[in-house]
Tab-separated table of N, CA and C in Angstrom:
chain	number	residue	atom	x	y	z
A	20	UNK	N	222.474	79.332	-5.484
A	20	UNK	CA	221.232	78.859	-4.912
A	20	UNK	C	220.311	80.129	-4.812
A	21	UNK	N	219.046	79.944	-5.102
A	21	UNK	CA	218.166	81.036	-5.000
A	21	UNK	C	217.508	81.174	-3.627
A	22	UNK	N	217.454	80.089	-2.847
A	22	UNK	CA	216.742	80.106	-1.644
A	22	UNK	C	217.640	79.690	-0.487
A	23	UNK	N	217.563	80.365	0.597
A	23	UNK	CA	218.276	79.973	1.879
A	23	UNK	C	217.441	80.087	3.067
A	24	UNK	N	217.237	79.131	3.842
A	24	UNK	CA	216.537	79.176	5.117
A	24	UNK	C	217.549	78.826	6.114
A	25	UNK	N	217.825	79.803	7.015
A	25	UNK	CA	218.972	79.615	7.972
A	25	UNK	C	218.782	80.353	9.255
A	26	UNK	N	219.507	79.869	10.248
A	26	UNK	CA	219.585	80.499	11.564
A	26	UNK	C	220.531	81.719	11.509
A	27	UNK	N	221.600	81.622	10.862
A	27	UNK	CA	222.605	82.683	10.806
A	27	UNK	C	222.160	83.921	10.124
A	28	UNK	N	222.655	85.041	10.550
A	28	UNK	CA	222.394	86.354	10.018
A	28	UNK	C	223.056	86.399	8.533
A	29	UNK	N	222.621	87.416	7.797
A	29	UNK	CA	223.206	87.604	6.495
A	29	UNK	C	223.599	89.053	6.299
A	30	UNK	N	224.491	89.328	5.340
A	30	UNK	CA	224.895	90.698	5.108
A	30	UNK	C	224.095	91.186	3.853
A	31	UNK	N	223.347	92.165	3.942
A	31	UNK	CA	222.565	92.750	2.863
A	31	UNK	C	223.554	93.129	1.705
A	32	UNK	N	224.681	93.811	2.090
A	32	UNK	CA	225.610	94.200	1.126
A	32	UNK	C	226.217	93.084	0.396
A	33	UNK	N	226.514	91.978	1.063
A	33	UNK	CA	227.085	90.771	0.416
A	33	UNK	C	226.054	90.137	-0.504
A	34	UNK	N	224.774	90.099	-0.119
A	34	UNK	CA	223.739	89.565	-1.012
A	34	UNK	C	223.507	90.420	-2.269
A	35	UNK	N	223.582	91.712	-2.089
A	35	UNK	CA	223.497	92.556	-3.340
A	35	UNK	C	224.597	92.339	-4.184
A	36	UNK	N	225.861	92.196	-3.607
A	36	UNK	CA	227.039	91.974	-4.371
A	36	UNK	C	226.915	90.713	-5.201
A	37	UNK	N	226.414	89.649	-4.616
A	37	UNK	CA	226.192	88.312	-5.288
A	37	UNK	C	225.269	88.503	-6.444
A	38	UNK	N	224.184	89.284	-6.254
A	38	UNK	CA	223.230	89.455	-7.339
A	38	UNK	C	223.873	90.197	-8.491
A	39	UNK	N	224.759	91.140	-8.288
A	39	UNK	CA	225.324	91.977	-9.265
A	39	UNK	C	226.623	91.456	-9.871
A	40	UNK	N	227.313	90.527	-9.235
A	40	UNK	CA	228.583	90.056	-9.608
A	40	UNK	C	228.493	89.502	-11.038
A	41	UNK	N	229.379	89.895	-11.954
A	41	UNK	CA	229.433	89.433	-13.293
A	41	UNK	C	228.132	89.577	-13.992
A	42	UNK	N	227.307	90.554	-13.584
A	42	UNK	CA	225.996	90.730	-14.141
A	42	UNK	C	225.934	91.982	-14.904
A	43	UNK	N	226.341	91.993	-16.154
A	43	UNK	CA	226.375	93.213	-17.049
A	43	UNK	C	225.069	93.313	-17.877
A	44	UNK	N	224.189	92.319	-17.867
A	44	UNK	CA	222.997	92.303	-18.675
A	44	UNK	C	221.856	93.024	-18.042
A	45	UNK	N	221.806	93.058	-16.745
A	45	UNK	CA	220.662	93.643	-16.029
A	45	UNK	C	220.960	94.999	-15.608
A	46	UNK	N	219.973	95.903	-15.781
A	46	UNK	CA	220.056	97.309	-15.411
A	46	UNK	C	219.397	97.578	-14.097
A	47	UNK	N	218.735	96.651	-13.538
A	47	UNK	CA	218.010	96.825	-12.292
A	47	UNK	C	218.198	95.757	-11.257
A	48	UNK	N	218.433	96.282	-9.994
A	48	UNK	CA	218.522	95.354	-8.871
A	48	UNK	C	217.593	95.919	-7.830
A	49	UNK	N	216.636	95.156	-7.348
A	49	UNK	CA	215.682	95.601	-6.329
A	49	UNK	C	215.796	94.595	-5.206
A	50	UNK	N	215.789	95.141	-3.987
A	50	UNK	CA	215.947	94.354	-2.798
A	50	UNK	C	214.879	94.795	-1.714
A	51	UNK	N	214.529	93.814	-0.884
A	51	UNK	CA	213.774	94.143	0.249
A	51	UNK	C	214.419	93.361	1.418
A	52	UNK	N	214.548	94.058	2.638
A	52	UNK	CA	214.998	93.375	3.795
A	52	UNK	C	213.943	93.653	4.922
A	53	UNK	N	213.500	92.616	5.543
A	53	UNK	CA	212.599	92.699	6.646
A	53	UNK	C	213.363	92.527	7.941
A	54	UNK	N	213.081	93.295	8.972
A	54	UNK	CA	213.823	93.144	10.253
A	54	UNK	C	212.829	93.186	11.354
A	55	UNK	N	213.314	92.724	12.443
A	55	UNK	CA	212.491	92.630	13.716
A	55	UNK	C	212.337	94.051	14.259
A	56	UNK	N	211.128	94.583	14.305
A	56	UNK	CA	210.918	95.984	14.783
A	56	UNK	C	210.518	95.919	16.274
A	57	UNK	N	210.618	97.110	16.850
A	57	UNK	CA	210.386	97.263	18.227
A	57	UNK	C	208.918	97.313	18.722
A	58	UNK	N	208.112	97.622	17.697
A	58	UNK	CA	206.636	97.662	18.072
A	58	UNK	C	205.779	97.024	17.020
A	59	UNK	N	204.725	96.364	17.423
A	59	UNK	CA	203.740	95.718	16.581
A	59	UNK	C	202.407	95.691	17.317
A	60	UNK	N	201.430	96.125	16.549
A	60	UNK	CA	200.059	96.135	17.090
A	60	UNK	C	199.972	96.888	18.422
A	61	UNK	N	200.671	98.001	18.517
A	61	UNK	CA	200.698	98.886	19.733
A	61	UNK	C	201.278	98.232	20.920
A	62	UNK	N	202.142	97.232	20.696
A	62	UNK	CA	202.858	96.601	21.837
A	62	UNK	C	204.356	96.626	21.631
A	63	UNK	N	205.102	96.659	22.691
A	63	UNK	CA	206.552	96.774	22.676
A	63	UNK	C	207.071	95.249	22.398
A	64	UNK	N	207.711	95.094	21.333
A	64	UNK	CA	208.264	93.759	21.055
A	64	UNK	C	209.712	93.607	21.596
A	65	UNK	N	209.897	92.422	22.195
A	65	UNK	CA	211.294	92.153	22.727
A	65	UNK	C	212.034	91.101	21.985
A	66	UNK	N	211.384	90.352	21.093
A	66	UNK	CA	212.019	89.350	20.296
A	66	UNK	C	211.016	88.597	19.422
A	67	UNK	N	211.584	87.686	18.594
A	67	UNK	CA	210.747	86.982	17.660
A	67	UNK	C	211.303	85.563	17.565
A	68	UNK	N	210.504	84.552	17.471
A	68	UNK	CA	210.907	83.175	17.219
A	68	UNK	C	210.244	82.675	15.944
A	69	UNK	N	210.968	82.164	15.015
A	69	UNK	CA	210.383	81.624	13.760
A	69	UNK	C	210.705	80.158	13.582
A	70	UNK	N	209.688	79.459	13.208
A	70	UNK	CA	209.731	78.044	12.837
A	70	UNK	C	209.286	77.814	11.406
A	71	UNK	N	209.708	76.686	10.881
A	71	UNK	CA	209.190	76.320	9.498
A	71	UNK	C	209.217	74.862	9.352
A	72	UNK	N	208.573	74.428	8.247
A	72	UNK	CA	208.489	73.026	7.878
A	72	UNK	C	209.467	72.882	6.693
A	73	UNK	N	210.687	72.454	6.879
A	73	UNK	CA	211.717	72.588	5.804
A	73	UNK	C	211.350	72.183	4.429
A	74	UNK	N	210.978	70.916	4.170
A	74	UNK	CA	210.629	70.540	2.779
A	74	UNK	C	209.493	71.271	2.150
A	75	UNK	N	208.547	71.547	2.910
A	75	UNK	CA	207.387	72.299	2.414
A	75	UNK	C	207.727	73.794	2.169
A	76	UNK	N	208.515	74.386	3.046
A	76	UNK	CA	208.870	75.801	2.896
A	76	UNK	C	209.708	75.969	1.647
A	77	UNK	N	210.723	75.189	1.431
A	77	UNK	CA	211.532	75.330	0.239
A	77	UNK	C	210.759	75.109	-1.032
A	78	UNK	N	209.871	74.149	-1.010
A	78	UNK	CA	208.989	73.825	-2.212
A	78	UNK	C	208.133	75.056	-2.502
A	79	UNK	N	207.510	75.624	-1.424
A	79	UNK	CA	206.606	76.799	-1.698
A	79	UNK	C	207.424	77.994	-2.201
A	80	UNK	N	208.560	78.239	-1.652
A	80	UNK	CA	209.381	79.378	-2.094
A	80	UNK	C	209.817	79.185	-3.530
A	81	UNK	N	210.222	77.973	-3.884
A	81	UNK	CA	210.528	77.625	-5.268
A	81	UNK	C	209.397	77.866	-6.167
A	82	UNK	N	208.132	77.460	-5.794
A	82	UNK	CA	206.933	77.690	-6.593
A	82	UNK	C	206.644	79.181	-6.764
A	83	UNK	N	206.828	79.975	-5.635
A	83	UNK	CA	206.606	81.407	-5.755
A	83	UNK	C	207.553	81.982	-6.784
A	84	UNK	N	208.843	81.628	-6.681
A	84	UNK	CA	209.835	82.205	-7.617
A	84	UNK	C	209.479	81.809	-9.101
A	85	UNK	N	209.142	80.542	-9.300
A	85	UNK	CA	208.686	80.147	-10.628
A	85	UNK	C	207.513	80.955	-11.129
A	86	UNK	N	206.572	81.228	-10.337
A	86	UNK	CA	205.411	82.090	-10.759
A	86	UNK	C	205.971	83.474	-11.072
A	87	UNK	N	206.848	84.049	-10.303
A	87	UNK	CA	207.383	85.343	-10.640
A	87	UNK	C	208.036	85.319	-12.046
A	88	UNK	N	208.912	84.258	-12.197
A	88	UNK	CA	209.615	84.123	-13.497
A	88	UNK	C	208.655	83.963	-14.650
A	89	UNK	N	207.464	83.448	-14.420
A	89	UNK	CA	206.554	83.284	-15.534
A	89	UNK	C	205.841	84.595	-15.871
A	90	UNK	N	205.812	85.467	-14.864
A	90	UNK	CA	205.114	86.776	-15.113
A	90	UNK	C	206.034	87.916	-15.522
A	91	UNK	N	207.282	87.849	-15.171
A	91	UNK	CA	208.179	89.011	-15.407
A	91	UNK	C	209.521	88.424	-15.964
A	92	UNK	N	210.184	89.290	-16.704
A	92	UNK	CA	211.560	88.883	-17.242
A	92	UNK	C	212.515	89.278	-16.183
A	93	UNK	N	212.912	88.295	-15.307
A	93	UNK	CA	213.830	88.515	-14.336
A	93	UNK	C	214.947	87.548	-14.455
A	94	UNK	N	216.141	87.929	-13.928
A	94	UNK	CA	217.384	87.037	-14.073
A	94	UNK	C	217.717	86.385	-12.793
A	95	UNK	N	218.314	87.073	-11.924
A	95	UNK	CA	218.860	86.487	-10.607
A	95	UNK	C	217.776	86.779	-9.604
A	96	UNK	N	217.513	85.731	-8.763
A	96	UNK	CA	216.586	85.931	-7.593
A	96	UNK	C	217.295	85.214	-6.395
A	97	UNK	N	217.165	85.984	-5.235
A	97	UNK	CA	217.732	85.415	-4.031
A	97	UNK	C	216.689	85.728	-2.915
A	98	UNK	N	216.299	84.587	-2.188
A	98	UNK	CA	215.457	84.773	-1.068
A	98	UNK	C	216.110	84.082	0.097
A	99	UNK	N	216.254	84.802	1.189
A	99	UNK	CA	216.818	84.256	2.410
A	99	UNK	C	215.713	84.604	3.537
A	100	UNK	N	215.486	83.543	4.374
A	100	UNK	CA	214.541	83.665	5.478
A	100	UNK	C	215.205	83.017	6.675
A	101	UNK	N	215.289	83.778	7.711
A	101	UNK	CA	215.814	83.302	8.883
A	101	UNK	C	214.843	82.506	9.785
A	102	UNK	N	215.321	81.586	10.556
A	102	UNK	CA	214.500	80.889	11.590
A	102	UNK	C	215.276	80.918	12.863
A	103	UNK	N	214.504	80.638	13.993
A	103	UNK	CA	215.123	80.498	15.312
A	103	UNK	C	214.785	81.783	16.028
A	104	UNK	N	215.518	82.066	17.098
A	104	UNK	CA	215.284	83.242	17.956
A	104	UNK	C	215.985	84.397	17.393
A	105	UNK	N	215.247	85.547	17.194
A	105	UNK	CA	215.758	86.801	16.667
A	105	UNK	C	215.548	87.906	17.711
A	106	UNK	N	216.481	88.889	17.720
A	106	UNK	CA	216.394	89.974	18.598
A	106	UNK	C	215.940	91.194	17.762
A	107	UNK	N	215.580	92.313	18.566
A	107	UNK	CA	215.257	93.571	17.875
A	107	UNK	C	216.298	94.004	16.905
A	108	UNK	N	215.884	94.431	15.701
A	108	UNK	CA	216.827	94.888	14.704
A	108	UNK	C	217.426	93.846	13.808
A	109	UNK	N	217.246	92.595	14.248
A	109	UNK	CA	217.859	91.513	13.477
A	109	UNK	C	217.156	91.371	12.057
A	110	UNK	N	217.917	91.019	11.042
A	110	UNK	CA	217.366	90.646	9.752
A	110	UNK	C	216.519	89.451	9.871
A	111	UNK	N	215.366	89.468	9.236
A	111	UNK	CA	214.503	88.276	9.054
A	111	UNK	C	214.495	87.746	7.695
A	112	UNK	N	214.267	88.545	6.737
A	112	UNK	CA	214.077	88.130	5.329
A	112	UNK	C	214.776	89.038	4.386
A	113	UNK	N	215.269	88.497	3.231
A	113	UNK	CA	215.868	89.274	2.197
A	113	UNK	C	215.290	88.715	0.858
A	114	UNK	N	214.807	89.639	0.008
A	114	UNK	CA	214.368	89.228	-1.279
A	114	UNK	C	215.168	90.166	-2.289
A	115	UNK	N	215.837	89.515	-3.193
A	115	UNK	CA	216.598	90.328	-4.139
A	115	UNK	C	216.324	89.786	-5.601
A	116	UNK	N	216.143	90.728	-6.533
A	116	UNK	CA	215.841	90.383	-7.908
A	116	UNK	C	216.619	91.268	-8.824
A	117	UNK	N	217.087	90.716	-9.943
A	117	UNK	CA	217.670	91.545	-10.936
A	117	UNK	C	216.928	91.323	-12.229
A	118	UNK	N	216.870	92.366	-13.057
A	118	UNK	CA	216.216	92.286	-14.367
A	118	UNK	C	216.825	93.346	-15.264
A	119	UNK	N	216.550	93.218	-16.521
A	119	UNK	CA	217.070	94.255	-17.451
A	119	UNK	C	216.325	95.602	-17.188
A	120	UNK	N	215.119	95.542	-16.736
A	120	UNK	CA	214.330	96.800	-16.487
A	120	UNK	C	213.748	96.902	-15.091
A	121	UNK	N	213.614	98.018	-14.569
A	121	UNK	CA	213.240	98.279	-13.178
A	121	UNK	C	211.789	97.808	-12.971
A	122	UNK	N	210.882	97.991	-13.949
A	122	UNK	CA	209.527	97.657	-13.677
A	122	UNK	C	209.333	96.135	-13.311
A	123	UNK	N	210.019	95.279	-14.093
A	123	UNK	CA	209.956	93.868	-13.798
A	123	UNK	C	210.602	93.562	-12.461
A	124	UNK	N	211.700	94.178	-12.094
A	124	UNK	CA	212.381	93.971	-10.881
A	124	UNK	C	211.524	94.406	-9.674
A	125	UNK	N	210.966	95.563	-9.760
A	125	UNK	CA	210.148	96.040	-8.649
A	125	UNK	C	208.894	95.090	-8.429
A	126	UNK	N	208.195	94.811	-9.556
A	126	UNK	CA	206.959	94.069	-9.420
A	126	UNK	C	207.244	92.636	-8.972
A	127	UNK	N	208.303	91.992	-9.485
A	127	UNK	CA	208.536	90.583	-9.111
A	127	UNK	C	208.990	90.532	-7.663
A	128	UNK	N	209.801	91.506	-7.105
A	128	UNK	CA	210.216	91.527	-5.755
A	128	UNK	C	209.038	91.637	-4.831
A	129	UNK	N	208.118	92.540	-5.209
A	129	UNK	CA	206.952	92.737	-4.359
A	129	UNK	C	206.051	91.482	-4.338
A	130	UNK	N	205.899	90.906	-5.518
A	130	UNK	CA	205.073	89.636	-5.669
A	130	UNK	C	205.645	88.590	-4.792
A	131	UNK	N	206.969	88.358	-4.965
A	131	UNK	CA	207.614	87.307	-4.077
A	131	UNK	C	207.372	87.510	-2.616
A	132	UNK	N	207.547	88.745	-2.195
A	132	UNK	CA	207.448	89.089	-0.697
A	132	UNK	C	205.944	88.891	-0.328
A	133	UNK	N	205.056	89.420	-1.130
A	133	UNK	CA	203.571	89.289	-0.760
A	133	UNK	C	203.234	87.818	-0.576
A	134	UNK	N	203.580	86.968	-1.559
A	134	UNK	CA	203.150	85.583	-1.464
A	134	UNK	C	203.967	84.818	-0.364
A	135	UNK	N	205.257	85.191	-0.149
A	135	UNK	CA	205.976	84.627	0.984
A	135	UNK	C	205.238	84.802	2.273
A	136	UNK	N	204.718	85.987	2.444
A	136	UNK	CA	204.019	86.375	3.736
A	136	UNK	C	202.807	85.450	3.952
A	137	UNK	N	202.114	85.059	2.932
A	137	UNK	CA	200.807	84.306	3.179
A	137	UNK	C	200.872	82.873	2.729
A	138	UNK	N	201.830	82.442	1.952
A	138	UNK	CA	201.855	81.053	1.499
A	138	UNK	C	202.904	80.240	2.050
A	139	UNK	N	204.095	80.797	2.297
A	139	UNK	CA	205.194	80.052	2.809
A	139	UNK	C	204.976	79.609	4.212
A	140	UNK	N	205.155	78.323	4.697
A	140	UNK	CA	204.838	77.861	5.992
A	140	UNK	C	205.916	78.260	7.088
A	141	UNK	N	205.921	79.493	7.365
A	141	UNK	CA	206.701	79.966	8.500
A	141	UNK	C	205.716	80.385	9.614
A	142	UNK	N	206.099	80.070	10.848
A	142	UNK	CA	205.291	80.405	12.051
A	142	UNK	C	206.103	81.377	12.866
A	143	UNK	N	205.550	82.426	13.212
A	143	UNK	CA	206.211	83.504	14.041
A	143	UNK	C	205.640	83.572	15.391
A	144	UNK	N	206.424	83.491	16.416
A	144	UNK	CA	205.966	83.749	17.784
A	144	UNK	C	206.665	85.101	18.279
A	145	UNK	N	205.851	86.065	18.567
A	145	UNK	CA	206.433	87.317	19.017
A	145	UNK	C	206.452	87.358	20.530
A	146	UNK	N	207.515	87.893	21.038
A	146	UNK	CA	207.665	88.080	22.525
A	146	UNK	C	207.475	89.578	22.767
A	147	UNK	N	206.508	89.919	23.638
A	147	UNK	CA	206.308	91.306	24.012
A	147	UNK	C	206.404	91.478	25.501
A	148	UNK	N	206.236	92.718	25.984
A	148	UNK	CA	206.213	92.936	27.395
A	148	UNK	C	205.031	92.302	28.064
A	149	UNK	N	203.993	92.004	27.291
A	149	UNK	CA	202.806	91.368	27.852
A	149	UNK	C	202.870	89.794	27.703
A	150	UNK	N	203.852	89.225	27.095
A	150	UNK	CA	203.991	87.791	26.905
A	150	UNK	C	204.270	87.408	25.524
A	151	UNK	N	204.044	86.122	25.220
A	151	UNK	CA	204.323	85.582	23.895
A	151	UNK	C	203.049	85.299	23.150
A	152	UNK	N	203.081	85.403	21.854
A	152	UNK	CA	201.918	85.070	21.066
A	152	UNK	C	202.283	84.707	19.611
A	153	UNK	N	201.579	83.741	19.053
A	153	UNK	CA	201.847	83.346	17.723
A	153	UNK	C	201.110	84.356	16.802
A	154	UNK	N	201.730	84.724	15.713
A	154	UNK	CA	201.236	85.693	14.760
A	154	UNK	C	200.665	85.020	13.534
A	155	UNK	N	199.575	85.518	13.072
A	155	UNK	CA	198.985	85.035	11.767
A	155	UNK	C	199.244	86.180	10.772
A	156	UNK	N	199.223	85.759	9.460
A	156	UNK	CA	199.285	86.765	8.370
A	156	UNK	C	198.087	87.708	8.571
A	157	UNK	N	198.350	88.954	8.373
A	157	UNK	CA	197.256	90.014	8.501
A	157	UNK	C	196.383	89.856	7.294
A	158	UNK	N	195.156	90.471	7.484
A	158	UNK	CA	194.161	90.562	6.370
A	158	UNK	C	194.792	91.444	5.255
A	159	UNK	N	195.512	92.468	5.531
A	159	UNK	CA	196.120	93.267	4.543
A	159	UNK	C	197.161	92.475	3.717
A	160	UNK	N	197.843	91.536	4.414
A	160	UNK	CA	198.798	90.687	3.637
A	160	UNK	C	198.085	89.761	2.605
A	161	UNK	N	196.951	89.186	3.042
A	161	UNK	CA	196.179	88.395	2.163
A	161	UNK	C	195.589	89.186	1.002
A	162	UNK	N	195.154	90.423	1.317
A	162	UNK	CA	194.639	91.337	0.221
A	162	UNK	C	195.719	91.683	-0.790
A	163	UNK	N	196.894	92.003	-0.299
A	163	UNK	CA	197.983	92.309	-1.255
A	163	UNK	C	198.295	91.151	-2.175
A	164	UNK	N	198.305	89.884	-1.589
A	164	UNK	CA	198.611	88.753	-2.363
A	164	UNK	C	197.489	88.525	-3.376
A	165	UNK	N	196.263	88.642	-2.987
A	165	UNK	CA	195.043	88.449	-3.810
A	165	UNK	C	195.003	89.512	-4.982
A	166	UNK	N	195.619	90.647	-4.798
A	166	UNK	CA	195.655	91.592	-5.872
A	166	UNK	C	196.495	91.160	-7.068
A	167	UNK	N	197.387	90.221	-6.888
A	167	UNK	CA	198.188	89.713	-7.976
A	167	UNK	C	197.459	88.607	-8.792
A	168	UNK	N	196.337	88.106	-8.318
A	168	UNK	CA	195.696	87.047	-9.012
A	168	UNK	C	194.664	87.561	-9.964
């Protein structure tokens, strides 16, 4: 399966091993892991809560991966996104791509992550020392995604 939306944590090492298992054709594996950080917008973060719309989210992620496959020669793709309550340092998202060549692997992984940030229907509520607030995609996230078009 290329896509997993889950409450449970994942092992980055295990996910890389799955991408590389029995894969002698690809010379490149590129991964990105996003984690809950301690500060955002000059505020101390204490946790994060993520929601999603299941059918819509999986369809959008599938579409993003299809777009990446149409632009680059990539083989294996794995996207994991967690939902529910997360603590500082917890994994949020994993994007892994294999390809024969690094250029396609790097570009496609960045493309997938950029579009996931602005197109996939995930909603994030950040808990800080000042209270809770829902987060929107940043203008810089939208700009990065628009650079691919």
